[in-house]
Coordinates of N, CA and C in Angstrom, one line a residue:
X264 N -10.8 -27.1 54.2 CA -11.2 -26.4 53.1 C -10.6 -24.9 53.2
X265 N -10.7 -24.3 54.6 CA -9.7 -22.7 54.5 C -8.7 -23.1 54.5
X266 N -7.7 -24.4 54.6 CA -6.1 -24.0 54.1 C -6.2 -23.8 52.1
X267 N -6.8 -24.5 51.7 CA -6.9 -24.4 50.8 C -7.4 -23.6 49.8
X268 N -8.2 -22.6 50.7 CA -9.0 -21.4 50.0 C -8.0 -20.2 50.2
X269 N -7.2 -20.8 51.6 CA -6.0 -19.4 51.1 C -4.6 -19.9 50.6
X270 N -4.7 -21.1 50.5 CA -3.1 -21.4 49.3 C -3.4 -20.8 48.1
X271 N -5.2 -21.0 47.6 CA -4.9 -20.5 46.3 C -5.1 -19.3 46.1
X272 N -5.6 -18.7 47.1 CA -5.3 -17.2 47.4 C -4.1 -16.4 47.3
X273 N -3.2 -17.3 48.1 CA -1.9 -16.7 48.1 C -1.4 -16.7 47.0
X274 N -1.5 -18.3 46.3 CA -1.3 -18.4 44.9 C -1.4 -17.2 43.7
X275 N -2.9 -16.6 43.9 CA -3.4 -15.8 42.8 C -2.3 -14.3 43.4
X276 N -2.3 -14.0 44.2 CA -2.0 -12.9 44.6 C -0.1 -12.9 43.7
X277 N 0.3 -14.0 44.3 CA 2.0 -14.4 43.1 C 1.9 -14.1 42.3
X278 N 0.4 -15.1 41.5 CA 0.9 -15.2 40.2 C 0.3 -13.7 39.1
X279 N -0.4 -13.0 39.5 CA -1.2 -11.7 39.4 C 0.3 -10.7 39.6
X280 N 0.7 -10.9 40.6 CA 2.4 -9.6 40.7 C 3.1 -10.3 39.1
X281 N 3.5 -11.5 39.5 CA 4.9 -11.8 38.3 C 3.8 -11.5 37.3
X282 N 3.2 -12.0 36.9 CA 2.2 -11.9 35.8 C 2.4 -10.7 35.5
X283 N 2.4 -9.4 36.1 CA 2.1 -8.6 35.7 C 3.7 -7.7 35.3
X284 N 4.6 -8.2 36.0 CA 6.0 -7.8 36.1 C 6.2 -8.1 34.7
X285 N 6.0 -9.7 34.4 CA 6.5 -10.1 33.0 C 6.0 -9.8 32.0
X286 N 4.7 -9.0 32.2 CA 3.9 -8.2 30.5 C 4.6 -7.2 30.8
X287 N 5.5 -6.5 31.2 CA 5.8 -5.0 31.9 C 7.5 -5.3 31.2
X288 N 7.9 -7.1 31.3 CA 9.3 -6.8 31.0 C 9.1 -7.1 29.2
X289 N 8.2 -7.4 28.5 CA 8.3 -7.6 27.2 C 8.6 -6.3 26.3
X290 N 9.6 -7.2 25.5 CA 10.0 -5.9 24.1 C 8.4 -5.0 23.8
X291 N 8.3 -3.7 23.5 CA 7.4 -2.8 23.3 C 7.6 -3.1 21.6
X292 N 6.4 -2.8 21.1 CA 6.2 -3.1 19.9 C 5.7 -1.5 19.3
X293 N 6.3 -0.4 19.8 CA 5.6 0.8 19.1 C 5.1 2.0 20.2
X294 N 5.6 1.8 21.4 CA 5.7 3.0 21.9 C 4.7 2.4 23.3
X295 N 4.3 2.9 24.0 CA 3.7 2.9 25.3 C 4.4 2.5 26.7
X296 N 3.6 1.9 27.7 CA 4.9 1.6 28.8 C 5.9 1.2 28.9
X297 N 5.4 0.1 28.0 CA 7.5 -0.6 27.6 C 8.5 0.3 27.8
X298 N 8.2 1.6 26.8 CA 9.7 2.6 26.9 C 9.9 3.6 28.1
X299 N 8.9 3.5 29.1 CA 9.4 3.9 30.1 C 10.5 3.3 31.0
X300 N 10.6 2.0 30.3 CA 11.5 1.0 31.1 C 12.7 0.6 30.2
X301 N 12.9 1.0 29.0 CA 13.8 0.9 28.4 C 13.9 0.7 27.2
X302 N 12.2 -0.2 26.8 CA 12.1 -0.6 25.7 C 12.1 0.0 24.0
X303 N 12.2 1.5 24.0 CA 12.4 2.3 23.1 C 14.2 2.1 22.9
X304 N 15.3 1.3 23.1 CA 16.2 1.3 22.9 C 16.5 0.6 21.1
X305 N 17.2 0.8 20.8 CA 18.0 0.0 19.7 C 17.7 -1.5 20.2
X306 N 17.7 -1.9 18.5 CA 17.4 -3.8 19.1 C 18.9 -4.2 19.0
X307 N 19.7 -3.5 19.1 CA 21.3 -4.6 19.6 C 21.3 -3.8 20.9
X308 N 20.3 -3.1 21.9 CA 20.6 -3.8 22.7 C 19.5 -4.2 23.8
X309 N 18.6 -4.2 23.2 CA 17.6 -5.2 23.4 C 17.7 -6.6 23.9
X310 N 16.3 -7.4 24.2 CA 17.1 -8.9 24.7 C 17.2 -9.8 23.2
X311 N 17.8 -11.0 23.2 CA 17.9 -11.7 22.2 C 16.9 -12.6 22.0
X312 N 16.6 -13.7 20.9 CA 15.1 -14.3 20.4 C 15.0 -14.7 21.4
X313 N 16.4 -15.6 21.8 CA 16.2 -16.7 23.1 C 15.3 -16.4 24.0
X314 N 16.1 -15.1 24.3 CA 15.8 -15.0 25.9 C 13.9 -14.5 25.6
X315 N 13.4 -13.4 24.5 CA 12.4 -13.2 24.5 C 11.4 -14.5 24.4
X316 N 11.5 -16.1 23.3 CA 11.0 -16.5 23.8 C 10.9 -17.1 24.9
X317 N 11.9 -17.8 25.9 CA 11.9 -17.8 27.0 C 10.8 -16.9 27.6
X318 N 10.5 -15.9 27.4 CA 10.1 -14.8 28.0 C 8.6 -15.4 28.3
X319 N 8.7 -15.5 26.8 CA 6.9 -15.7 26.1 C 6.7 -17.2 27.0
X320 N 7.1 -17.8 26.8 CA 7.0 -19.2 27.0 C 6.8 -19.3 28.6
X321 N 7.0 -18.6 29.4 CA 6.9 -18.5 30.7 C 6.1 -17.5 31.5
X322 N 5.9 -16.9 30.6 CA 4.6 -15.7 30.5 C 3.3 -16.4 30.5
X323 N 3.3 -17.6 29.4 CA 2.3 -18.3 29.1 C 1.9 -19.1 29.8
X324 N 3.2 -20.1 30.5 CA 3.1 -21.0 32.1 C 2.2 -20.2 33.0
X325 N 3.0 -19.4 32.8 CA 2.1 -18.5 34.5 C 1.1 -18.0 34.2
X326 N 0.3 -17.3 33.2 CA -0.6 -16.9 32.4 C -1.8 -18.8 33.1
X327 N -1.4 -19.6 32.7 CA -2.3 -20.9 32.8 C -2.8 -21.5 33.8
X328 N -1.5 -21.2 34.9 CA -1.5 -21.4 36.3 C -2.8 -20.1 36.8
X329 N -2.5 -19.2 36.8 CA -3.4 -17.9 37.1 C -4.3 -18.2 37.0
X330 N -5.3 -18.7 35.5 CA -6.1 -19.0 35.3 C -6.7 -20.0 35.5
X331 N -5.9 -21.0 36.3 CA -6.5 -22.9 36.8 C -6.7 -22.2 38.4
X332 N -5.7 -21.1 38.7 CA -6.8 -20.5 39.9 C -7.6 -20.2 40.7
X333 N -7.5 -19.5 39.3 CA -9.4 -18.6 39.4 C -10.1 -19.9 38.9
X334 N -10.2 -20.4 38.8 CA -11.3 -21.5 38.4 C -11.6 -22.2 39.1
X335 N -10.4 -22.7 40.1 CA -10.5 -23.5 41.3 C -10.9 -22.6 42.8
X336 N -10.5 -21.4 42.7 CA -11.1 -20.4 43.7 C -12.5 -20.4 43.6
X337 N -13.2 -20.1 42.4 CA -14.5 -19.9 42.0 C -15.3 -21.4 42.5
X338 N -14.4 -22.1 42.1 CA -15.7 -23.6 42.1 C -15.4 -24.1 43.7
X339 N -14.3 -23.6 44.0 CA -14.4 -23.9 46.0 C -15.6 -22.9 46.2
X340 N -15.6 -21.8 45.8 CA -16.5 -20.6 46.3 C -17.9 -21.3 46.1
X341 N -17.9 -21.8 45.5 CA -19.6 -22.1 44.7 C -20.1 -23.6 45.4
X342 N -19.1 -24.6 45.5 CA -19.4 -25.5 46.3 C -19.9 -25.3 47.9
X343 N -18.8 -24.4 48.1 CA -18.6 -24.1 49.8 C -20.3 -23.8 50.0
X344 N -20.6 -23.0 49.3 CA -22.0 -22.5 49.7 C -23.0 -23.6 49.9
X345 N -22.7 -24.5 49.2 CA -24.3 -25.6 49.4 C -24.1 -26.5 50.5

């Protein structure tokens, strides 16, 4: 049961960095952190739909994974106890 309480540990710790890398690399919609990183530029040269959905679409993978997690950390946590 501890290899498994720290794979998904390790796990959350991944997917919590990229997770957060990849809301950090999305087109800014109106000003805030985004354009510290670039995102206040002109949209030619911005990224293209593709690549933004891509973006989204794997934002959302990982976004699911994160969250099957925590859910599986929690309910190891809760069982372990009894």
């Amino acid at each position: 049961m501890q290899i498994l309480e720290f794979v998904l540990q390790v796990m959350l710790s991944l997917t919590s960095l990229l997770l957060t890398l990849l809301i950090l690399l999305h087109k800014g919609r109106g000003g805030g952190l985004s354009d510290m990183f670039g995102g206040g530029m002109s949209s030619a040269l911005g990224s293209s739909g593709l690549a933004e959905r891509n973006l989204n679409r794997f934002t959302v993978v990982l976004a699911l994974v994160w969250f099957v997690t925590i859910v599986g950390l929690g309910l190891l946590t809760k069982f372990a106890e009894l």
